[in-house]
CSV table of C-alpha atoms and ligand atoms in Angstrom, one decimal:
chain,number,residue,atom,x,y,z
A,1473,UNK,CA,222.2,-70.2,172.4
A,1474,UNK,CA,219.3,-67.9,172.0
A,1475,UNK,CA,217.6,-66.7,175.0
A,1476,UNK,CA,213.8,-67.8,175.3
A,1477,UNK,CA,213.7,-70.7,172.7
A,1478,UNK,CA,211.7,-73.6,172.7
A,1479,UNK,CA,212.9,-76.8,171.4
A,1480,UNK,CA,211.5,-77.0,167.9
A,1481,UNK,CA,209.4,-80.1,168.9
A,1482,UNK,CA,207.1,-77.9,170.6
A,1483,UNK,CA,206.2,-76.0,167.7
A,1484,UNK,CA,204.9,-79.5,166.3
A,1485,UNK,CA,202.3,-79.6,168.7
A,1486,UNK,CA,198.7,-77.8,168.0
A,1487,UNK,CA,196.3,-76.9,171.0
A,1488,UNK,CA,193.2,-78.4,171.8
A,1489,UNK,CA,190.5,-76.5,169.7
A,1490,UNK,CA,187.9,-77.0,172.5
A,1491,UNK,CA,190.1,-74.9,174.6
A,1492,UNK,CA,188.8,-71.7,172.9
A,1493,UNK,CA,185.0,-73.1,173.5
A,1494,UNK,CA,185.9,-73.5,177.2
A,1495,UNK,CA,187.7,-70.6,177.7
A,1496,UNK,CA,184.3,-69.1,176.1
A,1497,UNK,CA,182.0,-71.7,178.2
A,1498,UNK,CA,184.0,-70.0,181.7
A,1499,UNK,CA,183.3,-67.1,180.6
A,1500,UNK,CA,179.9,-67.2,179.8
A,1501,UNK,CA,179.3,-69.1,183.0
A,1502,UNK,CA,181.2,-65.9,185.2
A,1503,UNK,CA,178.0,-63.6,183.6
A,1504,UNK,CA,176.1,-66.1,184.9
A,1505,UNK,CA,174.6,-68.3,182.0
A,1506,UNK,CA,174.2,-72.2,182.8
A,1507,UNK,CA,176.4,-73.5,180.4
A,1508,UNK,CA,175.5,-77.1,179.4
A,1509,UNK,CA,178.8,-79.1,178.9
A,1510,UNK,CA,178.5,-81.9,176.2
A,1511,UNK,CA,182.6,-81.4,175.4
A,1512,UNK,CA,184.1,-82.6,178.8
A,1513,UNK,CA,185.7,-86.1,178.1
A,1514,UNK,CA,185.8,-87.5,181.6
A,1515,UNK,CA,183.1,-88.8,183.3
A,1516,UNK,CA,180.9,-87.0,185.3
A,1517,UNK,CA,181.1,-89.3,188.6
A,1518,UNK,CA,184.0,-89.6,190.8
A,1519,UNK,CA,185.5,-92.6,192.2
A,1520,UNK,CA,183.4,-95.6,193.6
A,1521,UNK,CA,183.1,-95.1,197.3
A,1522,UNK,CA,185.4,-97.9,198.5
A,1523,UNK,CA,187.9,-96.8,196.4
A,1524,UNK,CA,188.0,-93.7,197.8
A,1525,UNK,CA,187.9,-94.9,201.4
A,1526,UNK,CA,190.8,-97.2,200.5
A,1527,UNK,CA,193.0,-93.7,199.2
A,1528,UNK,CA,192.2,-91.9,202.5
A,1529,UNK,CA,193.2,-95.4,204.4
A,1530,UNK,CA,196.1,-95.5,202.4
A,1531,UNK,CA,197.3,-92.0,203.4
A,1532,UNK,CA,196.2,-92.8,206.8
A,1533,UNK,CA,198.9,-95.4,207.3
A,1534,UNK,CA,201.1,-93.5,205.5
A,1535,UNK,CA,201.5,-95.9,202.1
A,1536,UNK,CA,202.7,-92.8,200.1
A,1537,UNK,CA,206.3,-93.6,198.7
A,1538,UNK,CA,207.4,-94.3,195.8
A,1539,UNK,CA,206.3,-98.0,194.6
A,1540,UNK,CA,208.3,-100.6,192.3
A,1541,UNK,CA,208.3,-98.7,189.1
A,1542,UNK,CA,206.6,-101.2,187.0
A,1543,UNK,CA,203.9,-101.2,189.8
A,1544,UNK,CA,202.5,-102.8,193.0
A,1545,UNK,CA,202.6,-106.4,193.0
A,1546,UNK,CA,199.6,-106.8,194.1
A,1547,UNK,CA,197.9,-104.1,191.9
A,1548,UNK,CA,199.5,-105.8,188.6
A,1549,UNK,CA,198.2,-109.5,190.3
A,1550,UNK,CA,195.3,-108.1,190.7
A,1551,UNK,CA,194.4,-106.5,186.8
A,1552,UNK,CA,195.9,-109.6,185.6
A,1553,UNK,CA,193.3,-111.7,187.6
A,1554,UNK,CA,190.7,-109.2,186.3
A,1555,UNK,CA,191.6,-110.0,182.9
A,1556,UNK,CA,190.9,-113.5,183.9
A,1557,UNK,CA,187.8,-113.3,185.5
A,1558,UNK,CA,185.8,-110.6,183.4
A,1559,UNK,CA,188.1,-111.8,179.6
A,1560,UNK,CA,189.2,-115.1,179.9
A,1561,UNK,CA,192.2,-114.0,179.1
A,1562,UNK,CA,196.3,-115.2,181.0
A,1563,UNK,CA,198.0,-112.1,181.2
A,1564,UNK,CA,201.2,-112.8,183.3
A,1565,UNK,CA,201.3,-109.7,186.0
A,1566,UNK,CA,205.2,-108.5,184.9
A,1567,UNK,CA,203.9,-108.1,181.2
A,1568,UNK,CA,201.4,-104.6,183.0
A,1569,UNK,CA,203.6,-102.3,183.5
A,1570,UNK,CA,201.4,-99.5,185.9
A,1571,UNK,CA,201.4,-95.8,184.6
A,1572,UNK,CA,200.3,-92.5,185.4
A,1573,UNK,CA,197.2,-92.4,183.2
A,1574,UNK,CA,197.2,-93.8,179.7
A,1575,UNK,CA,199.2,-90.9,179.3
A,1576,UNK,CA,201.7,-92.2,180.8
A,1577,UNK,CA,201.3,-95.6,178.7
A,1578,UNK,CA,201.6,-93.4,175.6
A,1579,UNK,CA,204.7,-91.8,176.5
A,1580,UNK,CA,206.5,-95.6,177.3
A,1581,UNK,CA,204.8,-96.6,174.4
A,1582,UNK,CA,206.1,-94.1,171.9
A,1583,UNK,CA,210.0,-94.2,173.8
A,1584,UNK,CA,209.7,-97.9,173.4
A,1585,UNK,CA,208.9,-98.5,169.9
A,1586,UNK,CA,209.2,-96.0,167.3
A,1587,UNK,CA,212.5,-94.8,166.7
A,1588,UNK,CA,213.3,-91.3,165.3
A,1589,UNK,CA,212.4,-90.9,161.4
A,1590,UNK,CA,209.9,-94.1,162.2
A,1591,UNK,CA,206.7,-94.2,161.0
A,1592,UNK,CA,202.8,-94.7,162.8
A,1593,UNK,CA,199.7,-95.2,161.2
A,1594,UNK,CA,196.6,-94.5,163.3
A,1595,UNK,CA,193.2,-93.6,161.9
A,1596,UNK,CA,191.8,-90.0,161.3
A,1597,UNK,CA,189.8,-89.3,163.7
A,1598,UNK,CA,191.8,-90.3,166.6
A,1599,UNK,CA,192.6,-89.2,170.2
A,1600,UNK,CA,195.0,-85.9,169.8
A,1601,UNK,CA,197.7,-86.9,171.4
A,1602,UNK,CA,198.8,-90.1,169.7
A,1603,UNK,CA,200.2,-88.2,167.5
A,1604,UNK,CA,201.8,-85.7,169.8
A,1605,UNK,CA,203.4,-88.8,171.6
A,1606,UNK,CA,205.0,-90.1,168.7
A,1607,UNK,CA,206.2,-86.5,167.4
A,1608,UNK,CA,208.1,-86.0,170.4
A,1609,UNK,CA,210.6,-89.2,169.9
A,1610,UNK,CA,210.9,-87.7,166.4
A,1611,UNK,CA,208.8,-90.0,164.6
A,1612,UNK,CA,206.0,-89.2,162.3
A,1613,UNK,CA,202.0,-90.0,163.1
A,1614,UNK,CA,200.1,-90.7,159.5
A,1615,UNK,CA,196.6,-90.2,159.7
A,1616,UNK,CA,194.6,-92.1,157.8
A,1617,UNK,CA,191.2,-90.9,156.3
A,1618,UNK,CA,188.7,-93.4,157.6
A,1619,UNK,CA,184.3,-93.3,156.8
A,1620,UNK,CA,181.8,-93.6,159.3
A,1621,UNK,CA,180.1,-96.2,156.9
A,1622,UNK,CA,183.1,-98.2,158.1
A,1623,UNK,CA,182.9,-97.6,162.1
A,1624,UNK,CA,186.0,-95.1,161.4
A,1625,UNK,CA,188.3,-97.8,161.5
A,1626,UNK,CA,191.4,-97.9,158.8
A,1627,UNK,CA,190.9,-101.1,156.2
A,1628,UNK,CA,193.8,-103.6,155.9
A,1629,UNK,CA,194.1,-102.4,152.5
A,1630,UNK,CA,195.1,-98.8,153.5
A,1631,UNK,CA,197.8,-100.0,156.1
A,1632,UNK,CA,198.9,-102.1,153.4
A,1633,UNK,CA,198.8,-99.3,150.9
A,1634,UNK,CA,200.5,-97.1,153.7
A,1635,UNK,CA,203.3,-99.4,154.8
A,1636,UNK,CA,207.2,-98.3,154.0
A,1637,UNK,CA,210.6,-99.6,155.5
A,1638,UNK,CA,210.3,-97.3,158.0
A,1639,UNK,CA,206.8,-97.8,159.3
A,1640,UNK,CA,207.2,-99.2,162.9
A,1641,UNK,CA,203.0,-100.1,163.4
A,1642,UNK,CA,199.6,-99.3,163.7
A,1643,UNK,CA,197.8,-97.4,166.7
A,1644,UNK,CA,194.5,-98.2,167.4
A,1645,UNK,CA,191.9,-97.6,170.0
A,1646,UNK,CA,188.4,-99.4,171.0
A,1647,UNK,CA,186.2,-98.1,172.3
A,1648,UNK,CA,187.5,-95.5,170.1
A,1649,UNK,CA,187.9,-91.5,171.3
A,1650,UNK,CA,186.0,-89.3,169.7
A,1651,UNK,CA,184.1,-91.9,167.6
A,1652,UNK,CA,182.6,-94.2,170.2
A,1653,UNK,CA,183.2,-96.9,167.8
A,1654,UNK,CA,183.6,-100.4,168.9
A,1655,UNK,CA,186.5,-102.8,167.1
A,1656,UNK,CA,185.2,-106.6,166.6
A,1657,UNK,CA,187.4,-109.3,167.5
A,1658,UNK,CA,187.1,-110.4,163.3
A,1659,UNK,CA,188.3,-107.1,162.2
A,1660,UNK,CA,191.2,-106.6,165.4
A,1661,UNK,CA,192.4,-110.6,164.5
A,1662,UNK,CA,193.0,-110.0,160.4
A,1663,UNK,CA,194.2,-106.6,161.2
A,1664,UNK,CA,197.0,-108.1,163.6
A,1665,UNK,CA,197.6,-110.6,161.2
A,1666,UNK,CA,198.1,-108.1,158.7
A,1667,UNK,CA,200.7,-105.6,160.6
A,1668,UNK,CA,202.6,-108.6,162.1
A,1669,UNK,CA,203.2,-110.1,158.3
A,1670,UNK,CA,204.5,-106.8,157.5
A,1671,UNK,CA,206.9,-106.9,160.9
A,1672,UNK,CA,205.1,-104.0,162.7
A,1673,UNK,CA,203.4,-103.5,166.3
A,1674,UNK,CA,200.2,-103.0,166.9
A,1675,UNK,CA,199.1,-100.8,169.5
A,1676,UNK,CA,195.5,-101.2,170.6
A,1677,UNK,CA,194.2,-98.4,173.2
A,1678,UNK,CA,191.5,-99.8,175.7
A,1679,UNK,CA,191.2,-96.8,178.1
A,1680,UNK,CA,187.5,-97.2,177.4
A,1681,UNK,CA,187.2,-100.7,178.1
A,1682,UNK,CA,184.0,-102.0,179.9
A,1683,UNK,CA,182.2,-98.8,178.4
A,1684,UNK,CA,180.5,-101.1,175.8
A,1685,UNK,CA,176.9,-101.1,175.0
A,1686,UNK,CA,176.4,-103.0,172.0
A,1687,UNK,CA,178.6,-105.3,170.4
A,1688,UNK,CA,181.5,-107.3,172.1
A,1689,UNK,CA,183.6,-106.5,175.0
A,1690,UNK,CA,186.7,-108.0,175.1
A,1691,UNK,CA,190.5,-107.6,175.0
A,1692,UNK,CA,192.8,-107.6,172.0
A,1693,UNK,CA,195.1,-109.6,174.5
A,1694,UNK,CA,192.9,-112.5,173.3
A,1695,UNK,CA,194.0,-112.6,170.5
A,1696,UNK,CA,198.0,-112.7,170.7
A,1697,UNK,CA,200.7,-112.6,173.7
A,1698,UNK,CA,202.7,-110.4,170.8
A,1699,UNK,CA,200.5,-107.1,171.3
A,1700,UNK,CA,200.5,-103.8,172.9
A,1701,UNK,CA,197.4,-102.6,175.0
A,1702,UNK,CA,196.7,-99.1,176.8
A,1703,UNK,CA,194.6,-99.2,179.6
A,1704,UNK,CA,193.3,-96.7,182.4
A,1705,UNK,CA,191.7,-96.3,185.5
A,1706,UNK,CA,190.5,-92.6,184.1
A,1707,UNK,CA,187.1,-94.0,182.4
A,1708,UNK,CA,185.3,-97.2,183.4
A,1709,UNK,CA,186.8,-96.9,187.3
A,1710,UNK,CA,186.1,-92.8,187.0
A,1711,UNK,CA,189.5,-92.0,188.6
A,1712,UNK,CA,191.2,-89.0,186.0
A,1713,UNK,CA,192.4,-87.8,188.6
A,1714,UNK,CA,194.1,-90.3,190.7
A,1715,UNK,CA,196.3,-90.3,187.3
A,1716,UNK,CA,196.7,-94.3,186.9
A,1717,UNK,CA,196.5,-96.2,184.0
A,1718,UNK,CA,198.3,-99.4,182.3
A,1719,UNK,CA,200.2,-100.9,179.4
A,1720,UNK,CA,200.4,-104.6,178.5
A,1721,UNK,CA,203.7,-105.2,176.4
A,1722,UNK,CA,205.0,-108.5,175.2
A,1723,UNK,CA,207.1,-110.8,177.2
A,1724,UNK,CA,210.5,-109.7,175.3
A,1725,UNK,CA,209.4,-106.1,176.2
A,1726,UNK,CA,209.2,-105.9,179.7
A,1727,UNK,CA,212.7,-105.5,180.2
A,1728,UNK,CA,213.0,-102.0,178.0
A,1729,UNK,CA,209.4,-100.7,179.5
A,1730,UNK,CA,210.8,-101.2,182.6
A,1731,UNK,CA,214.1,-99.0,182.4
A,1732,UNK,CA,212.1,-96.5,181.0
A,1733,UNK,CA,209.5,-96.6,183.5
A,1734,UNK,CA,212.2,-96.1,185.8
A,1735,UNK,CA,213.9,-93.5,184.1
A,1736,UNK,CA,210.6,-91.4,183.2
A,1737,UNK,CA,208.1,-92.2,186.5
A,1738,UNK,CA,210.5,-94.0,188.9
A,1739,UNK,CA,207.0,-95.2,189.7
A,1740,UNK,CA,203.3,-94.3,189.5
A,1741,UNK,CA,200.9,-92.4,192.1
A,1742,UNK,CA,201.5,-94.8,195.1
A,1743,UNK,CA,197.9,-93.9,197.2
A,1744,UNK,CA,196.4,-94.2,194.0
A,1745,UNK,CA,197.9,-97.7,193.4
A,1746,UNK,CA,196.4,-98.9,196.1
A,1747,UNK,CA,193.3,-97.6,196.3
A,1748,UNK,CA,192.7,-99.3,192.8
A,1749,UNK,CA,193.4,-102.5,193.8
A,1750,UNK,CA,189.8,-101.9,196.0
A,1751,UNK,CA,188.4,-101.7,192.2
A,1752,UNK,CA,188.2,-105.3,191.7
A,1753,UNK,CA,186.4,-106.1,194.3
A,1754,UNK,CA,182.9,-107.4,194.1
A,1755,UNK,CA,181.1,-104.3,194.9
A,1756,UNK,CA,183.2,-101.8,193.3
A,1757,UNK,CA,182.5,-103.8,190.0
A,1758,UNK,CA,179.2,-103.8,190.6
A,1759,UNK,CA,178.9,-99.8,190.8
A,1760,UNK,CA,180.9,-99.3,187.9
A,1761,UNK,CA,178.7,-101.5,186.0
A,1762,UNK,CA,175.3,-99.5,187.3
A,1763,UNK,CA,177.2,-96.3,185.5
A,1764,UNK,CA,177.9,-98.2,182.5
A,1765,UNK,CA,174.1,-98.9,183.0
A,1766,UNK,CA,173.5,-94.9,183.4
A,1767,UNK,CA,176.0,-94.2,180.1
A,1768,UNK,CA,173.8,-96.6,178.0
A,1769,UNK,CA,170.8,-94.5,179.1
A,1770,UNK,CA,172.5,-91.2,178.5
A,1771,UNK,CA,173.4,-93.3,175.0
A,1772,UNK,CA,170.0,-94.0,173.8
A,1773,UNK,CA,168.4,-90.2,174.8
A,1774,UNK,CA,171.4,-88.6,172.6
A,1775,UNK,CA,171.0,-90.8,169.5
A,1776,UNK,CA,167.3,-90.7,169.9
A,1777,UNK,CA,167.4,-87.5,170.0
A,1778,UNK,CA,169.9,-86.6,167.4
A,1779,UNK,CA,168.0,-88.6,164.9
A,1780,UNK,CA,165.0,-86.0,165.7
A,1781,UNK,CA,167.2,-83.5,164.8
A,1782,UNK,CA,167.8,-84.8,161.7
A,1783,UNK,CA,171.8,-84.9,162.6
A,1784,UNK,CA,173.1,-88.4,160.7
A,1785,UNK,CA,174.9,-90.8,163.2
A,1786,UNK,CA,176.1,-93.2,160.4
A,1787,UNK,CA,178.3,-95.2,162.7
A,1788,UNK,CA,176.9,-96.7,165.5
A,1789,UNK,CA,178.4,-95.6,168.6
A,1790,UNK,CA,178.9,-99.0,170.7
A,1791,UNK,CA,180.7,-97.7,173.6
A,1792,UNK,CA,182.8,-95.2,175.2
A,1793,UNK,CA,180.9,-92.2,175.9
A,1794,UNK,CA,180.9,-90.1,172.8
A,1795,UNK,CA,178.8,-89.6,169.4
A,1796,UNK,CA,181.0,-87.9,166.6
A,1797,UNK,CA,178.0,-85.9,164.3
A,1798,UNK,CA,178.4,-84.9,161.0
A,1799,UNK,CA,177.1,-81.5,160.3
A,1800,UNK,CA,177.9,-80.9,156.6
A,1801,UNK,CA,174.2,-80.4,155.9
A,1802,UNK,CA,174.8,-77.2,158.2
A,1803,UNK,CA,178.0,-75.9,158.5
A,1804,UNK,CA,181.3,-75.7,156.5
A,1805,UNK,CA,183.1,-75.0,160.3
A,1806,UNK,CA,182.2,-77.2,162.7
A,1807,UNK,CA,184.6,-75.1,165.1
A,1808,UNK,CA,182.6,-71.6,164.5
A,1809,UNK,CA,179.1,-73.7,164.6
A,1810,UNK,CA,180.2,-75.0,167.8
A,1811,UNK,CA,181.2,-71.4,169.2
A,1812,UNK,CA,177.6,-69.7,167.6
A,1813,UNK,CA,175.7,-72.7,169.4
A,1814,UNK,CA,177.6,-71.8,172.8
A,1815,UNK,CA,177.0,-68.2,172.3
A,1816,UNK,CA,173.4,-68.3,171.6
A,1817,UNK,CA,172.3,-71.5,173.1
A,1818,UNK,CA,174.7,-72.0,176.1
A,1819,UNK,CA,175.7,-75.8,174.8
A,1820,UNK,CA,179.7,-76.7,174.7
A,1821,UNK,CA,180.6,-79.3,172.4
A,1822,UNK,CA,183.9,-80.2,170.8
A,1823,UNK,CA,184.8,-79.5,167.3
A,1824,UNK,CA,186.3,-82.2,165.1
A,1825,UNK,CA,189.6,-80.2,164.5
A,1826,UNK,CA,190.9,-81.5,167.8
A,1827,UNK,CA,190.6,-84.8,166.4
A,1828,UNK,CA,192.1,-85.3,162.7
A,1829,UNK,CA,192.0,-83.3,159.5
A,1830,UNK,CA,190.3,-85.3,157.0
A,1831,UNK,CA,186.8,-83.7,157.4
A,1832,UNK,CA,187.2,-82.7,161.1
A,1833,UNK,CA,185.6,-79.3,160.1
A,1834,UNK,CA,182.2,-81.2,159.3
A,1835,UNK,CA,182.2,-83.2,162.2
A,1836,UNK,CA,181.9,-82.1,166.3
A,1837,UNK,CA,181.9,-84.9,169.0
A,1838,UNK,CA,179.3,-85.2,172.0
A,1839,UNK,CA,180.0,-86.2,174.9
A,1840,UNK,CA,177.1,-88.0,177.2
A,1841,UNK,CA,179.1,-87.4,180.8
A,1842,UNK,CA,175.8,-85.6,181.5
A,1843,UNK,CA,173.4,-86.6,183.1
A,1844,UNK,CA,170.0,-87.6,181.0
A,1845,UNK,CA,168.0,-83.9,181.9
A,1846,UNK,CA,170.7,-81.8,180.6
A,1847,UNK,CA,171.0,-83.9,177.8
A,1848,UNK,CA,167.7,-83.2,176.9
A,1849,UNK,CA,168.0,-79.8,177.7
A,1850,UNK,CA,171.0,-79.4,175.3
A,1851,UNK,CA,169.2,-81.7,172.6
A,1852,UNK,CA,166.7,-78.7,172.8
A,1853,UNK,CA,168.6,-75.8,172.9
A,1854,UNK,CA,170.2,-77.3,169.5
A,1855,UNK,CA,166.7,-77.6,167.4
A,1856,UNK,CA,166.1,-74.2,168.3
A,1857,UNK,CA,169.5,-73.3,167.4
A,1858,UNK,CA,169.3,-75.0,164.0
A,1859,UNK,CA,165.1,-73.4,163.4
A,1860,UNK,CA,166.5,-70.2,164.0
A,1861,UNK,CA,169.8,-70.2,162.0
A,1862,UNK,CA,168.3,-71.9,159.4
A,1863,UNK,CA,165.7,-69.4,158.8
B,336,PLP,C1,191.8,-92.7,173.7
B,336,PLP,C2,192.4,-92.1,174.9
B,336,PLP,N1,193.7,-92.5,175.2
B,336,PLP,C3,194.3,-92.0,176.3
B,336,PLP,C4,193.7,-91.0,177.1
B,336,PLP,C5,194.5,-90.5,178.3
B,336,PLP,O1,193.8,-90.8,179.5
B,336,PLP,P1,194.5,-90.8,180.9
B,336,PLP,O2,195.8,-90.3,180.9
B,336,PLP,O3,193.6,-90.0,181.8
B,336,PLP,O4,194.4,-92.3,181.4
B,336,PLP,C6,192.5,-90.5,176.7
B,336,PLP,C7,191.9,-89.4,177.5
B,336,PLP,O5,190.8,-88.9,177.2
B,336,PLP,C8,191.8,-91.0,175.6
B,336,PLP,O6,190.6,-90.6,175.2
């Protein structure tokens, strides 16, 4: 064997783009500019405070040891009581198998259901690493153009177009990344209707979920017992960090997700199990909710102020915390605009390249985990950015 070689699966896999503006931002920063960071996709808060004082108590009496691999019982009891109270949904605690991250979720997801040579439809734009997941079991991620006139969402016409023998399902996420575009429960139910006629899965990320500011907020568990959902605490809880998310599989699935959970995790962060069972609670709710409260500011100021700049937000942006621009009008290279507008005007954003092919070079995401000054601030440093390069 060759000394110093990668498995070939690793050469499948592209870097972030936005490292370069990063790397660049850092740098900047070290001469002492104040770089305004619109690019970062985690929220800028960190935990709720009793969350955090239930990690340190956790610690404290020593609950650090390896946990049921599927989860705590009383952290899966107590998401599926969430889903109860907040969506009126029954999810049965052993169908949430607990993770690290949504990360995590996507690994089990992509060991569990797509077999080598197997196909996955997801939408272009979509979160990087979908993809990246299902390359590494050896099966192959299609990316399907989507329009912003259409929320970026695929039609049931182009997974019906797309499907062959060997497609295994669709991937989906709402609140999507880097589109902030919200599913409704209309298009989610005929789309599941669709890719279970054809004998697929559908996969429907929620890592975003409770970040909704217009439009429904609900759970694609609603609508069948048959579904997959990815969830996290990395977004609405603010916890990246604590790496902890969730995946909801089918009752004929638990079985599998659980020997690979074993096999992959033997179990998930155990302080930061239970200190997110504190996240249910009353209060905790209730500060996550002001921040969705603060988001929605943050949400209006950027589209507001977008519009001013004569930058077209077609699609509308419900929830998460992102806007995905088009910038045709101005650029042909959305990932050398972005560098220029760091350079001269100290603003980070990310470009679309991280994000799909189909027109990625026209497009560059914002992200509003900022708070509202410096989002005015960058919204300012960009008209002058545009005056100047325009003249
Ligand atoms: C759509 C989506 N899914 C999954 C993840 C992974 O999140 P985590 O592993 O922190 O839960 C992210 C992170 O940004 C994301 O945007």
């Amino acid at each position: 064997m060759k000394k110093h070689t990668l498995a070939a699966r690793v050469e499948q896999i592209s870097p972030f783009q936005v490292m370069a503006v990063l790397a660049r931002a850092k740098a900047l920063e070290a001469q002492g500019h104040p770089v305004i960071h619109l690019e970062v996709g985690e929220p800028d808060f960190s935990a709720v405070n009793p969350v955090e004082a239930a990690g340190v108590q956790a610690i404290l009496q020593h609950q650090t040891g390896y946990t049921a691999a599927t989860g705590l019982p009383e952290l899966k009891q107590a998401i599926s009581d969430y889903y109860a109270s907040r969506y009126h949904v029954k999810v049965a605690p052993q169908r949430i198998i607990i993770t690290p991250g949504a990360s995590g979720a996507l690994l089990l997801m992509s060991s569990l259901m797509v077999n080598a040579g197997a196909e996955v439809l997801m939408p272009d734009p979509c979160y990087p690493c979908n993809r990246h997941f299902v390359m590494q079991v050896g099966g192959h991620p299609t990316m399907l153009p989507t329009m912003p006139e259409q929320d970026f969402s695929l039609t049931e016409q182009q997974v019906k177009d797309a499907w062959q023998d060997h497609t295994a399902g669709v991937w989906l996420a709402s609140p999507a990344n880097p589109t902030g575009a919200v599913l409704s429960k209309e298009y989610l139910a005929s789309m599941w209707r669709t890719v279970a006629s054809l004998g697929g899965h559908l996969l429907v990320d929620e890592i975003y979920q409770g970040l909704v500011y217009e439009g429904e907020d609900f759970t694609a568990l609603s609508l069948s017992d048959d579904l997959f959902v990815i969830n996290s605490f990395s977004k609405y809880f603010a916890m990246t960090g604590w790496r902890l998310g969730w995946l909801v599989v089918p009752e004929w699935a638990v079985e599998g997700a659980t020997k690979l959970a074993q096999n992959f995790f033997i179990s998930a962060p155990s302080v930061s199990q239970h200190a997110a069972i504190r996240a249910f609670q009353t209060d905790a709710l209730a500060e996550c909710e002001q921040r969705r409260q603060i988001f929605s500011k943050r949400r209006n100021v950027l589209l507001a102020g977008l519009k001013s700049l004569g930058l077209p937000v077609i699609a509308p942006a419900q929830g998460a915390f992102y806007v995905y621009v088009d910038v045709s009008e101005i650029t042909d290279n959305a990932m050398e605009w972005c560098l220029e507008l760091l350079e001269q005007e100290h603003v980070a954003l990310t470009p679309g390249a991280d994000f799909g092919v189909a027109k990625a070079h026209h497009y560059v995401r914002f992200a509003y985990a900022n708070d509202e000054d410096k989002i005015r601030q960058a919204l300012s440093r960009i008209g002058r950015f545009m005056k100047v390069n325009a003249a």
